[in-house]
PDB file of C-alpha atoms in Angstrom:
ATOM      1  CA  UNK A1452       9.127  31.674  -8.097  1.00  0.00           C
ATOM      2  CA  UNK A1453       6.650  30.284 -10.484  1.00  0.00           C
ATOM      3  CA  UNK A1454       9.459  27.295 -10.800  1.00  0.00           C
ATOM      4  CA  UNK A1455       8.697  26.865  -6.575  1.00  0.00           C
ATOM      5  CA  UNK A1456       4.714  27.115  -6.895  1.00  0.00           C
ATOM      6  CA  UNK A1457       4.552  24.544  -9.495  1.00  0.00           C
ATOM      7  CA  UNK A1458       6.522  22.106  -7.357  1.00  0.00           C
ATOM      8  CA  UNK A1459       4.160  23.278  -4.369  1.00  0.00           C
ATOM      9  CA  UNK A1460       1.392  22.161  -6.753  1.00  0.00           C
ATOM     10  CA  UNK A1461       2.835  18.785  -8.285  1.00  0.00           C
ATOM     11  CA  UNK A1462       3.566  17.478  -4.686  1.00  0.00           C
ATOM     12  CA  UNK A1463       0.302  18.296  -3.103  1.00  0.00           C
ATOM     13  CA  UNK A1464      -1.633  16.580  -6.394  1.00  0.00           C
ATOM     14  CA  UNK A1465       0.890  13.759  -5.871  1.00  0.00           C
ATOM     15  CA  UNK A1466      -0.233  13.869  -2.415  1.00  0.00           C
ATOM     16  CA  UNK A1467      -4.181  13.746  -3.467  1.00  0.00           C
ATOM     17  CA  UNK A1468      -3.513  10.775  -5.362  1.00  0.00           C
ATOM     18  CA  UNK A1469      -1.955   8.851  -2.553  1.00  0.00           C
ATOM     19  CA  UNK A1470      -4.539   9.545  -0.465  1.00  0.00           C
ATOM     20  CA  UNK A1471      -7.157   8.759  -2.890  1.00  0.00           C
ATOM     21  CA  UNK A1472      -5.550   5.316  -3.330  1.00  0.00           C
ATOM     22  CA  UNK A1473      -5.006   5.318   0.525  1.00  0.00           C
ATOM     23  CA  UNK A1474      -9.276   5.770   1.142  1.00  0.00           C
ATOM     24  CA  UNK A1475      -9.864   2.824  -1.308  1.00  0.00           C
ATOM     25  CA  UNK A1476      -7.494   0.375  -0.161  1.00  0.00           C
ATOM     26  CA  UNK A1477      -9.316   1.189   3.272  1.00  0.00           C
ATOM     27  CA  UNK A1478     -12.568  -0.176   1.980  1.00  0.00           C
ATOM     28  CA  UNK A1479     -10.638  -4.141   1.324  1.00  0.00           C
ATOM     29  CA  UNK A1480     -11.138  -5.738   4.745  1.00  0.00           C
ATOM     30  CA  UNK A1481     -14.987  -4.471   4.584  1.00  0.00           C
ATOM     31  CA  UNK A1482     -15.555  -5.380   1.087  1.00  0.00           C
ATOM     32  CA  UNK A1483     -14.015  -9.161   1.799  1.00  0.00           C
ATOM     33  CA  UNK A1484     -16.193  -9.647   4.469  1.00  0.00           C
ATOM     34  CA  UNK A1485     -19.315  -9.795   2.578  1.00  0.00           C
ATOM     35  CA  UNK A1486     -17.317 -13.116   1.378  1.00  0.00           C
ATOM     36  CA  UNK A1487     -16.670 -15.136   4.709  1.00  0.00           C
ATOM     37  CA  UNK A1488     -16.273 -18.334   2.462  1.00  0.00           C
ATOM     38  CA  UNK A1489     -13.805 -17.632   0.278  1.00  0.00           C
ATOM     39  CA  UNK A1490      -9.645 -17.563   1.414  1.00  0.00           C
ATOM     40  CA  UNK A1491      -7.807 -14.352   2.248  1.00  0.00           C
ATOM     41  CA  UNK A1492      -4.946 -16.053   0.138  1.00  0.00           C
ATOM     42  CA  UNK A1493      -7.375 -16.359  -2.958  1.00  0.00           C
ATOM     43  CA  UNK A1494      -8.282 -13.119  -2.421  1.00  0.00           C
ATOM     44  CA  UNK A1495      -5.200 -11.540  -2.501  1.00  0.00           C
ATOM     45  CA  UNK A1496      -3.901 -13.156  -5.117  1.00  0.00           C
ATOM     46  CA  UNK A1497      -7.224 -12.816  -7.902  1.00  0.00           C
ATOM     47  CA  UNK A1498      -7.211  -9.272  -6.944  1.00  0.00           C
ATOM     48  CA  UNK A1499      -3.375  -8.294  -7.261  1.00  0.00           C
ATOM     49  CA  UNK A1500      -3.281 -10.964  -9.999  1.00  0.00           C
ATOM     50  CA  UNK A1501      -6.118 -10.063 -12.258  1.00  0.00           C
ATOM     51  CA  UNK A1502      -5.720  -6.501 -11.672  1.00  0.00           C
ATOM     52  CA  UNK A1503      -2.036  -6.725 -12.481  1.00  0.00           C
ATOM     53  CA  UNK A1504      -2.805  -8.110 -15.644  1.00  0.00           C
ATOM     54  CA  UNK A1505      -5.377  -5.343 -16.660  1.00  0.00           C
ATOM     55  CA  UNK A1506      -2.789  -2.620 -15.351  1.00  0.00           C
ATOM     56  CA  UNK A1507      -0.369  -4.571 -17.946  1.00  0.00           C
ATOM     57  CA  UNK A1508      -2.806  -4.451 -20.705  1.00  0.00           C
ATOM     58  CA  UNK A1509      -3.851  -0.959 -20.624  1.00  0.00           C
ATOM     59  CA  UNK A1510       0.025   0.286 -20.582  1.00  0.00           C
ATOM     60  CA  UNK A1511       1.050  -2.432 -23.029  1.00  0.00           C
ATOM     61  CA  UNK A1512       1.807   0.075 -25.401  1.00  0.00           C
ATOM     62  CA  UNK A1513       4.075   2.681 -23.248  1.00  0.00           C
ATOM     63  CA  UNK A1514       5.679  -0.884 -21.601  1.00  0.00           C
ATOM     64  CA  UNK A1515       6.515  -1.539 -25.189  1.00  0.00           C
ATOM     65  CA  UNK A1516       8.337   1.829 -25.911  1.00  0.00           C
ATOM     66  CA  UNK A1517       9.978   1.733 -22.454  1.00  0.00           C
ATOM     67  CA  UNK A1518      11.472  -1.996 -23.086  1.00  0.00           C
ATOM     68  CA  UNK A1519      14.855  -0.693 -23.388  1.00  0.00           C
ATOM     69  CA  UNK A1520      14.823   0.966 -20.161  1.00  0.00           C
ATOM     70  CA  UNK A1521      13.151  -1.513 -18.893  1.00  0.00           C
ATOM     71  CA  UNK A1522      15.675  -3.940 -19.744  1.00  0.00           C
ATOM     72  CA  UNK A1523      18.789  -1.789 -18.216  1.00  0.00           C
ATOM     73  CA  UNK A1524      16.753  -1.986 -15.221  1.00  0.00           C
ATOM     74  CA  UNK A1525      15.718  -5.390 -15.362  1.00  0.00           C
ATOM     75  CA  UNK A1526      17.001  -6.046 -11.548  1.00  0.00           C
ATOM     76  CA  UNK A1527      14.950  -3.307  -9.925  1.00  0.00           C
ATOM     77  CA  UNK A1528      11.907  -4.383 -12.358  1.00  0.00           C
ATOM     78  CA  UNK A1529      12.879  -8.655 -11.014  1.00  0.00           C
ATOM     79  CA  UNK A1530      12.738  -6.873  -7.189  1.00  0.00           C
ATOM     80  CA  UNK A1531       9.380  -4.895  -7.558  1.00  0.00           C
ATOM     81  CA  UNK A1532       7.547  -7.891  -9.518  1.00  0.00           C
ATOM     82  CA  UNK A1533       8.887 -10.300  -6.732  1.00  0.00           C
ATOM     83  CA  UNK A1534       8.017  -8.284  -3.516  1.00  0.00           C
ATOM     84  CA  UNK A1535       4.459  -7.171  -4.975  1.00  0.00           C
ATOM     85  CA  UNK A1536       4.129 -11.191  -5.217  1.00  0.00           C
ATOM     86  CA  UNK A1537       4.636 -12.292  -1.811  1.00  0.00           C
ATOM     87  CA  UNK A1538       3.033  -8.818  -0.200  1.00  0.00           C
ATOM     88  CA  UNK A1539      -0.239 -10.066  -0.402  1.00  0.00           C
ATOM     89  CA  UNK A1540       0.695 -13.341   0.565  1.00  0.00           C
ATOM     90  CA  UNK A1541       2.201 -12.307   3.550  1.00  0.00           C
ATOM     91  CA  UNK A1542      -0.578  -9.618   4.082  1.00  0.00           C
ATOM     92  CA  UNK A1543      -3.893 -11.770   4.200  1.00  0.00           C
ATOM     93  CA  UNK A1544      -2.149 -14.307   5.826  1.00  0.00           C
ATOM     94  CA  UNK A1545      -0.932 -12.467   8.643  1.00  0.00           C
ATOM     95  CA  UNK A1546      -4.484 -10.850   9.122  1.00  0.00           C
ATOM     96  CA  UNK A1547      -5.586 -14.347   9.230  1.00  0.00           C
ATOM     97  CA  UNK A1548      -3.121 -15.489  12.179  1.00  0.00           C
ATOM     98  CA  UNK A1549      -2.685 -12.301  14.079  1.00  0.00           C
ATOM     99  CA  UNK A1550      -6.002 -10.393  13.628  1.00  0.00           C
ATOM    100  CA  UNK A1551      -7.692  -8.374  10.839  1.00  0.00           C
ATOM    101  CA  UNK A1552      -6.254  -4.923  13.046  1.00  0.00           C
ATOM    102  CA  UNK A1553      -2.944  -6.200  13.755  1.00  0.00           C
ATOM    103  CA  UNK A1554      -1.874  -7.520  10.528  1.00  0.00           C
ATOM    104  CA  UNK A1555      -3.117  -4.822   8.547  1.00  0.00           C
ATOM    105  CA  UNK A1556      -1.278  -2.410  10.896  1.00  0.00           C
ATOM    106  CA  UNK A1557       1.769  -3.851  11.327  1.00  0.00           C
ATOM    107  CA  UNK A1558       2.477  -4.329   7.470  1.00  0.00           C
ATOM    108  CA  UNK A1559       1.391  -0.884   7.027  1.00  0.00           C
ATOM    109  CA  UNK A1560       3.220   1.087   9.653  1.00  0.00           C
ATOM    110  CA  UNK A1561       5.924  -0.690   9.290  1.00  0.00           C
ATOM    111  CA  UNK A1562       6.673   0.270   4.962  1.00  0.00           C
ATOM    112  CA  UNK A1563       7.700   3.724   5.716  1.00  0.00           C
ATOM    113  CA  UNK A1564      10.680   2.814   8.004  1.00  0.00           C
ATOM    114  CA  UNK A1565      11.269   0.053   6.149  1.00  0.00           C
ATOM    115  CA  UNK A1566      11.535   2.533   2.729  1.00  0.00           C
ATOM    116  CA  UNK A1567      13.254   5.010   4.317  1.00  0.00           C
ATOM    117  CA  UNK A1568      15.909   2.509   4.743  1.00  0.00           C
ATOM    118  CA  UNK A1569      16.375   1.220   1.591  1.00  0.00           C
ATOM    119  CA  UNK A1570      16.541   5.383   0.299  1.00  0.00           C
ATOM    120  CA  UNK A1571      19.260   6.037   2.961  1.00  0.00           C
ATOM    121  CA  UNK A1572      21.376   2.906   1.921  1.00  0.00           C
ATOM    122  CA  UNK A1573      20.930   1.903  -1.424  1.00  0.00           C
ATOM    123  CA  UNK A1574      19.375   5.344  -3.169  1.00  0.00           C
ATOM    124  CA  UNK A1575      21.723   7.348  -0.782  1.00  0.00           C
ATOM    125  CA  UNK A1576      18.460  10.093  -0.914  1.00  0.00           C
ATOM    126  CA  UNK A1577      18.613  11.117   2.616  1.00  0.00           C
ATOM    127  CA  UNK A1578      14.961  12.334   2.705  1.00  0.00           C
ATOM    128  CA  UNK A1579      14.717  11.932   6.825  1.00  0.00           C
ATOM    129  CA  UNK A1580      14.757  15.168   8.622  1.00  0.00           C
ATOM    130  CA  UNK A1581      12.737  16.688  12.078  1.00  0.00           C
ATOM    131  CA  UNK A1582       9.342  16.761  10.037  1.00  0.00           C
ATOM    132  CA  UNK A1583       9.605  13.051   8.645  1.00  0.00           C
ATOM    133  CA  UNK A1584      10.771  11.848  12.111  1.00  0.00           C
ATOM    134  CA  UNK A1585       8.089  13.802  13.917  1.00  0.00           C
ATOM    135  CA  UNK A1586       5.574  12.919  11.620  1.00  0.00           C
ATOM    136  CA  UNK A1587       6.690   9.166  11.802  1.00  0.00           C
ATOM    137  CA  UNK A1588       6.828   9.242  15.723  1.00  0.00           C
ATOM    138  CA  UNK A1589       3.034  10.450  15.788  1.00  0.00           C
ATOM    139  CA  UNK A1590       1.940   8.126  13.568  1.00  0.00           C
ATOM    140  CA  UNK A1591       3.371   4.929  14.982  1.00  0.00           C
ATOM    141  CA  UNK A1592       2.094   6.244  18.505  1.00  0.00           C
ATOM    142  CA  UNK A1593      -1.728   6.697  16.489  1.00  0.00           C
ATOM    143  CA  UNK A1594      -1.096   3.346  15.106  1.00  0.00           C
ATOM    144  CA  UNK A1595      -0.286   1.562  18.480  1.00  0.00           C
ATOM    145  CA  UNK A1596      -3.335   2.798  19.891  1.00  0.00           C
ATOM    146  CA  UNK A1597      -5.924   1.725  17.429  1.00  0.00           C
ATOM    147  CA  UNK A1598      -3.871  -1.998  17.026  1.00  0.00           C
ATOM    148  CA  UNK A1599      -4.506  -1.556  21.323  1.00  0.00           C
ATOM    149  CA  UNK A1600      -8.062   0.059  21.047  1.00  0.00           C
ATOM    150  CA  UNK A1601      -9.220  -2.972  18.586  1.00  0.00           C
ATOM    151  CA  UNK A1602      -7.690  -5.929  20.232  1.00  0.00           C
ATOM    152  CA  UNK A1603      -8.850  -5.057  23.648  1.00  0.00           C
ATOM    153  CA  UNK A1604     -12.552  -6.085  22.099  1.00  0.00           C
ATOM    154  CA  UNK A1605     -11.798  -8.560  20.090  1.00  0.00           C
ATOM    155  CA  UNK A1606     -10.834 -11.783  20.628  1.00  0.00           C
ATOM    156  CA  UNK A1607      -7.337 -12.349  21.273  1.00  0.00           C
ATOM    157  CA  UNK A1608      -5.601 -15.711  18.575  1.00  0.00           C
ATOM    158  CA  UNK A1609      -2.804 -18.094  19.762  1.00  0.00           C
ATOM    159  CA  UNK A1610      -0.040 -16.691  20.801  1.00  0.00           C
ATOM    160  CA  UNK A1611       2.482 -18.749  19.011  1.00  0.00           C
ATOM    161  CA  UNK A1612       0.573 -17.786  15.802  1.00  0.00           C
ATOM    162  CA  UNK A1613       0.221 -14.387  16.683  1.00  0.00           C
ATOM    163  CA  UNK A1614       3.786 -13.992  16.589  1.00  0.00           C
ATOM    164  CA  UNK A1615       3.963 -15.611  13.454  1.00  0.00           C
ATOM    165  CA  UNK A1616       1.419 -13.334  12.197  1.00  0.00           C
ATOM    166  CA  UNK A1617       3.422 -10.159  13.391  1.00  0.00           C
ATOM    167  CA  UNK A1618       6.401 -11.699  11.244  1.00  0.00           C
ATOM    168  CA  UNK A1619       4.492 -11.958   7.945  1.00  0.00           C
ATOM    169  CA  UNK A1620       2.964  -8.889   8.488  1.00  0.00           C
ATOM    170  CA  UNK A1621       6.848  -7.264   9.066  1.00  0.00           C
ATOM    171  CA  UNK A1622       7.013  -8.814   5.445  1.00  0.00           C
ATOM    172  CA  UNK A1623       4.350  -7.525   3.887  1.00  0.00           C
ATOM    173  CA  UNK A1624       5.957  -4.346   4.858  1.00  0.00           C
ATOM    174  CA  UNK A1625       8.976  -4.924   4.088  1.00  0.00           C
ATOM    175  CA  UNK A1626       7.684  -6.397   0.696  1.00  0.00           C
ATOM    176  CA  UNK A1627       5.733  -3.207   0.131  1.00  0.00           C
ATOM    177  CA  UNK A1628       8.390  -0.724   0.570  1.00  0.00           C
ATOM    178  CA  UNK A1629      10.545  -2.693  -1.426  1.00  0.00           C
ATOM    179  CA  UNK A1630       8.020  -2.289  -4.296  1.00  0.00           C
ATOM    180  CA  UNK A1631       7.849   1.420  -3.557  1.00  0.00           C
ATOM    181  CA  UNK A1632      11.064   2.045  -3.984  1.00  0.00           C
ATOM    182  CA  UNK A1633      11.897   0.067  -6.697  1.00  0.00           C
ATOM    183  CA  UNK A1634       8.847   1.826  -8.433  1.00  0.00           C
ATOM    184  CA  UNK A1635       9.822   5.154  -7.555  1.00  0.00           C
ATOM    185  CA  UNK A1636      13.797   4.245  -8.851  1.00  0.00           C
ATOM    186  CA  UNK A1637      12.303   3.205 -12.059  1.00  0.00           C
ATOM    187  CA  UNK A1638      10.507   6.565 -12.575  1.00  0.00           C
ATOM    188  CA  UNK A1639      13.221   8.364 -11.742  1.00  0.00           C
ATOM    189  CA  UNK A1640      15.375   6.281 -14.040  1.00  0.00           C
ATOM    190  CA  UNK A1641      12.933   8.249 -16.896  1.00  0.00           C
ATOM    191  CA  UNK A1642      10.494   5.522 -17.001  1.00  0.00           C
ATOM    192  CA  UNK A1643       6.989   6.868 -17.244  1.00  0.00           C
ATOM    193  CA  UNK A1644       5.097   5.650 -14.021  1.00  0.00           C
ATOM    194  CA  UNK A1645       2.318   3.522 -16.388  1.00  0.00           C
ATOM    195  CA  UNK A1646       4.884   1.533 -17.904  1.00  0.00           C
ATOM    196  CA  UNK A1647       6.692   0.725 -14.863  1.00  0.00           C
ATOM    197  CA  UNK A1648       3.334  -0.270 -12.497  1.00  0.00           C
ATOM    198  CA  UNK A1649       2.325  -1.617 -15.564  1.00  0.00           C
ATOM    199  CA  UNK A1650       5.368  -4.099 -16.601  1.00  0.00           C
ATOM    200  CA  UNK A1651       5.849  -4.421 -11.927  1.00  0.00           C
ATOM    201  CA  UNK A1652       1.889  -5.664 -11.543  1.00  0.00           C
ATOM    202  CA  UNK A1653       2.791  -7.999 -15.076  1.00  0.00           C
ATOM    203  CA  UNK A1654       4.754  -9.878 -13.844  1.00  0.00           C
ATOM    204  CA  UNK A1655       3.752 -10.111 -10.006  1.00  0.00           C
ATOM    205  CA  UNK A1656       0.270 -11.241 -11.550  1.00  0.00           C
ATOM    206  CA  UNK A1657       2.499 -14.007 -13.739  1.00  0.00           C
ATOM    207  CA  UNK A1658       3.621 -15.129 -10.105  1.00  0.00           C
ATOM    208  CA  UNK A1659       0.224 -14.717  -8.137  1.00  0.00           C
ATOM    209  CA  UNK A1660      -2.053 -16.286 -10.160  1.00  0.00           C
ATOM    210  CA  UNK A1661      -0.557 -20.121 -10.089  1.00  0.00           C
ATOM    211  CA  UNK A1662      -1.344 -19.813  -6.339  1.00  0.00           C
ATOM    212  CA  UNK A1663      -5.034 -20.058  -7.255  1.00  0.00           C
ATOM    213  CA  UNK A1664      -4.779 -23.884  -8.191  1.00  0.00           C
ATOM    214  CA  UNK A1665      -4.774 -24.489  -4.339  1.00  0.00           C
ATOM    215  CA  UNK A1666      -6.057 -21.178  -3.207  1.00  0.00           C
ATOM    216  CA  UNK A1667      -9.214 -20.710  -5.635  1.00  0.00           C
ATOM    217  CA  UNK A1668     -12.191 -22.590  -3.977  1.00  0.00           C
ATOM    218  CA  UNK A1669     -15.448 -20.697  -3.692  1.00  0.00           C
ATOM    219  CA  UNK A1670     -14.232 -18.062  -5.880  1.00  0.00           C
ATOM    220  CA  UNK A1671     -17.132 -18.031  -8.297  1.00  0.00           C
ATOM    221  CA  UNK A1672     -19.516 -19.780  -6.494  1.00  0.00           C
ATOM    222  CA  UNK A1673     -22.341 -16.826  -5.641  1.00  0.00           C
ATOM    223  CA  UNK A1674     -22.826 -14.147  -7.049  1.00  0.00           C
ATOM    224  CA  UNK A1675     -21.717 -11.851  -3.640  1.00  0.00           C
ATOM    225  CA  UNK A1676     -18.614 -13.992  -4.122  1.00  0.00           C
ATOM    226  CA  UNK A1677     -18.082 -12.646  -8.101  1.00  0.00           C
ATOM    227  CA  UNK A1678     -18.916  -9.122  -6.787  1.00  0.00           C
ATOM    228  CA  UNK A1679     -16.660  -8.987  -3.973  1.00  0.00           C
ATOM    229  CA  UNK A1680     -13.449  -9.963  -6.133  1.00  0.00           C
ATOM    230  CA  UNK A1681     -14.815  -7.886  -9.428  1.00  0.00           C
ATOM    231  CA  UNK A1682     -14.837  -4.869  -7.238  1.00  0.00           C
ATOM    232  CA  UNK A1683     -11.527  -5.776  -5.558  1.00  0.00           C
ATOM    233  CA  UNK A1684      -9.463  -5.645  -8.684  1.00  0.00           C
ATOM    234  CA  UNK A1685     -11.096  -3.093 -10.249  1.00  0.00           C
ATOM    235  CA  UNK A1686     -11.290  -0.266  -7.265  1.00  0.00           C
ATOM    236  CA  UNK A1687      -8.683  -0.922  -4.607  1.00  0.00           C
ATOM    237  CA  UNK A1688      -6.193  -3.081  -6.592  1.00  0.00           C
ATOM    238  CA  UNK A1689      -6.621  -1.445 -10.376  1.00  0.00           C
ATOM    239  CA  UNK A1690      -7.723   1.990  -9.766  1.00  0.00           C
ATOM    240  CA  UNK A1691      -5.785   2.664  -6.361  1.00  0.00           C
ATOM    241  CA  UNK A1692      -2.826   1.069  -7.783  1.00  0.00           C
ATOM    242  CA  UNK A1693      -2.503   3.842 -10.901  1.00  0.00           C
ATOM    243  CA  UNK A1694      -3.569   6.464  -8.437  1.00  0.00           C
ATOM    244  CA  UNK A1695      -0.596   5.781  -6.421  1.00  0.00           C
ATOM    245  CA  UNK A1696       1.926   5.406  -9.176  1.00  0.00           C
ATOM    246  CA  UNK A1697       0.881   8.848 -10.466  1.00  0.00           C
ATOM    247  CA  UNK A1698       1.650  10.306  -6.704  1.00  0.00           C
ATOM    248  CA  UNK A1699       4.922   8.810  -6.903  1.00  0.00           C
ATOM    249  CA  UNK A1700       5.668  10.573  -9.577  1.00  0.00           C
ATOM    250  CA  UNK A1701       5.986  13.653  -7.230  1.00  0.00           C
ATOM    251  CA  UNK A1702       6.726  12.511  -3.758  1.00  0.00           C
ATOM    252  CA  UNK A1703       9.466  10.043  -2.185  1.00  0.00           C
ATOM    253  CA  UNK A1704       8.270   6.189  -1.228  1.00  0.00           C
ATOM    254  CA  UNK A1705       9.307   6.829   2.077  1.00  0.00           C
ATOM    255  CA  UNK A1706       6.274  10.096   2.786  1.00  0.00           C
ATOM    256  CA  UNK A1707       3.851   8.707   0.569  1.00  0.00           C
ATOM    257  CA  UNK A1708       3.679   5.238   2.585  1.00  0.00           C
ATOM    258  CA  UNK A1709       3.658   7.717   5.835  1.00  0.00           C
ATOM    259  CA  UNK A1710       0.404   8.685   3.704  1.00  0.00           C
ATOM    260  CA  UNK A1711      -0.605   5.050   3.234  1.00  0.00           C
ATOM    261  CA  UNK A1712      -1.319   5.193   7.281  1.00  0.00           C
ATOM    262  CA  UNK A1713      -4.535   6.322   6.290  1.00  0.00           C
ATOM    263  CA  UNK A1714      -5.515   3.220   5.436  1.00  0.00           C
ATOM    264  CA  UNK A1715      -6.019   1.721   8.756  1.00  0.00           C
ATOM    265  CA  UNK A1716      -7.633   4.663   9.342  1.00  0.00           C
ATOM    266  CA  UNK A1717     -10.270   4.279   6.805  1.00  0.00           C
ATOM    267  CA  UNK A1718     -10.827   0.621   7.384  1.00  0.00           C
ATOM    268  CA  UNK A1719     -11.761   1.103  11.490  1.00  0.00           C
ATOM    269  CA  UNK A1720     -14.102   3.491  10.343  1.00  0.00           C
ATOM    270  CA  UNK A1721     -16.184   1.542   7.727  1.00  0.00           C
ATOM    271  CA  UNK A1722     -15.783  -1.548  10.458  1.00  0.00           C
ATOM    272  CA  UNK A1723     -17.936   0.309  13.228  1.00  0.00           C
ATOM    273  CA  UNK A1724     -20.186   2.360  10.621  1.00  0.00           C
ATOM    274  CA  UNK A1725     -20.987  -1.124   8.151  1.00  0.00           C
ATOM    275  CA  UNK A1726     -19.583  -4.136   9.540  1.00  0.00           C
ATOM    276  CA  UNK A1727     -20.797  -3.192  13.253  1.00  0.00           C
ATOM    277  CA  UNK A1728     -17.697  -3.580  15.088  1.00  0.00           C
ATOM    278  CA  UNK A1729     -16.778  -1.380  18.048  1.00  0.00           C
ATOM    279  CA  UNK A1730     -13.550   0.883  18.785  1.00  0.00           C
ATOM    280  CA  UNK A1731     -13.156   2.441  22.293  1.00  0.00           C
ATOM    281  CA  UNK A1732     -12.107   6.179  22.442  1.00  0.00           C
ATOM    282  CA  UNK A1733      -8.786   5.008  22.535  1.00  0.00           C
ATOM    283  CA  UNK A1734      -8.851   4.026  19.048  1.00  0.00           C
ATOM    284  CA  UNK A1735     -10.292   7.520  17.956  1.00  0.00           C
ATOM    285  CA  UNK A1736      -7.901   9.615  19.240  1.00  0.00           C
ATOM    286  CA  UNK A1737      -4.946   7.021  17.615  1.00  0.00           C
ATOM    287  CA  UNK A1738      -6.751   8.142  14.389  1.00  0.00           C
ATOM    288  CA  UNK A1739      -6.491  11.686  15.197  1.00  0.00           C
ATOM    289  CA  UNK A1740      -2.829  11.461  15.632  1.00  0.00           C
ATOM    290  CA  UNK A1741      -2.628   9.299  12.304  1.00  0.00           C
ATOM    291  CA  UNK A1742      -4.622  12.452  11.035  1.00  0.00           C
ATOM    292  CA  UNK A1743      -1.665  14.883  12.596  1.00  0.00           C
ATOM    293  CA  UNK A1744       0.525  12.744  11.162  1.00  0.00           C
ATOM    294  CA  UNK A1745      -1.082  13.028   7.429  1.00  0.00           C
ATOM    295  CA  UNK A1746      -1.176  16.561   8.018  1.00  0.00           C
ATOM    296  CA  UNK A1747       2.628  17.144   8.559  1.00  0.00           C
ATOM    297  CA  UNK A1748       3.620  14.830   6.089  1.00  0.00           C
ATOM    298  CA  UNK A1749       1.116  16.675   3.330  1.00  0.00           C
ATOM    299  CA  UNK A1750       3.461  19.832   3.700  1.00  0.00           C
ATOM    300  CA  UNK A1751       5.596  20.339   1.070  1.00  0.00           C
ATOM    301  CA  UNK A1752       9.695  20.180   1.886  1.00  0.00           C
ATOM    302  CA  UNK A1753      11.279  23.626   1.828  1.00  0.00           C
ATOM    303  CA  UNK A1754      15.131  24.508   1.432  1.00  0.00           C
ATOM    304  CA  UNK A1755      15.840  24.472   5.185  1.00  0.00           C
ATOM    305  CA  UNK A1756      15.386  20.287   5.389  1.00  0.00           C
TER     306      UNK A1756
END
């Protein structure tokens, strides 16, 4: 019994931490636009670069006692470090082509499926059942309707790159729930979840950062531009980052990126209450059912899956 409520416990703190990381990856898109001048590409890749590197130097030392295992698992650690590169690649660019909304959404509510793949065919953890499904269903259907609420007063990009931006944003998801997973495998492989993000975010930031020599302009050149990025790596990227490591330390890839859909969420909110945009009633109610869906997923799996 006591064996049951501590599991309750561990999965509904994992659960806390997801959505803690969830809230502050929400605040990115406003944060960046008090920085109009500088590239979503630079952004993305000082953020996840610099912040990798901190995340590797304040778990240098359990990276260090975890080398061996490390090592064994050097092709799921080559996988995470290569798909956290080109996420936010593919992420800012796709906002840029297809539309803040739709490329955040689409690489968002697309991870989950995407991770529940990879756990049904290469982890053979067959975590999909009535809840996950029903919870998924609801949340795409939330999801569609803000991406539908938001574009409908907005200006509508090229088509040809709109497409184009739906494709990089299907891999930034992909990318994403490739570095879930891999994550997750390394923690269950007995790797402790500091040393894995840590050694992941290492390397992805010995990847990211070369992108700055054509990326970079503007970076430093006001001071709103220094505080946008400092607080990008440091909140969001650094801080989220460990808080979501710790929650997979308790719940599968594939629910806690159903958890991630909060992010969207969080964004359209500080849009209309800071940045001034606008989002029909449409768009509310596809939070509410993003809401329902973070609600069902929060519930901790019983024996009757």
């Amino acid at each position: 019994m006591n064996l049951a409520i501590n599991r309750v416990n561990e999965f509904q703190t994992g659960t806390l931490a997801i959505v803690f990381a969830s809230v502050l990856w929400g605040t990115t898109g406003t944060a960046a636009s008090f920085a109009p001048d500088l590239s979503p590409l630079a952004i993305g890749a000082f953020s996840m670069g610099v912040g990798g590197l901190m995340q590797a130097g304040l778990a240098y030392r359990k990276i260090l006692s975890s080398l061996d295992k490390l090592l064994l698992n050097k092709k799921l650690l080559a996988a995470s470090a290569l798909a956290l590169a080109i996420y936010p690649l593919a992420f800012y660019s796709s906002m840029k082509l297809s539309g803040v909304a739709m490329g955040t959404v689409v690489s968002i509510a697309t991870a989950p499926f995407f991770s529940a793949l990879l756990e049904c065919l290469i982890s053979k953890n067959n975590n999909i059942n009535k809840r996950w499904l029903t919870s998924f269903a609801i949340g795409v259907v939330g999801i569609g309707l803000l991406v539908f609420s938001e574009s409908s007063v907005g200006s509508e990009p090229n088509d040809g790159l709109k497409l184009l931006g739906i494709g990089l944003g299907l891999v930034a998801g992909l990318c994403y729930a490739i570095y879930s997973w891999a994550t997750k495998a390394l923690i269950d492989e007995g790797i402790k979840s500091q040393a894995a993000m840590g050694s992941i975010f290492g390397l992805g930031a010995m990847l990211l950062l070369p992108t700055l020599w054509f990326t970079g302009d503007n970076l430093f050149a006001s001071s709103t531009n220094i505080f946008v990025v400092s607080y990008l790596v440091l909140l969001p990227q650094c801080l989220g980052y460990i808080a979501f490591s710790f929650g997979l330390r308790h719940v599968t890839a594939s629910s806690a990126n159903l958890i991630t859909l909060l992010e969207p969420v969080v964004a359209a909110v500080l849009a209309v209450w800071i940045v001034g945009e606008r989002i029909p009633l449409v768009g509310w109610i596809g939070m509410l059912l993003i809401v329902m869906c973070l609600s069902i997923q929060s519930q901790p799996n019983n024996q009757r899956n």
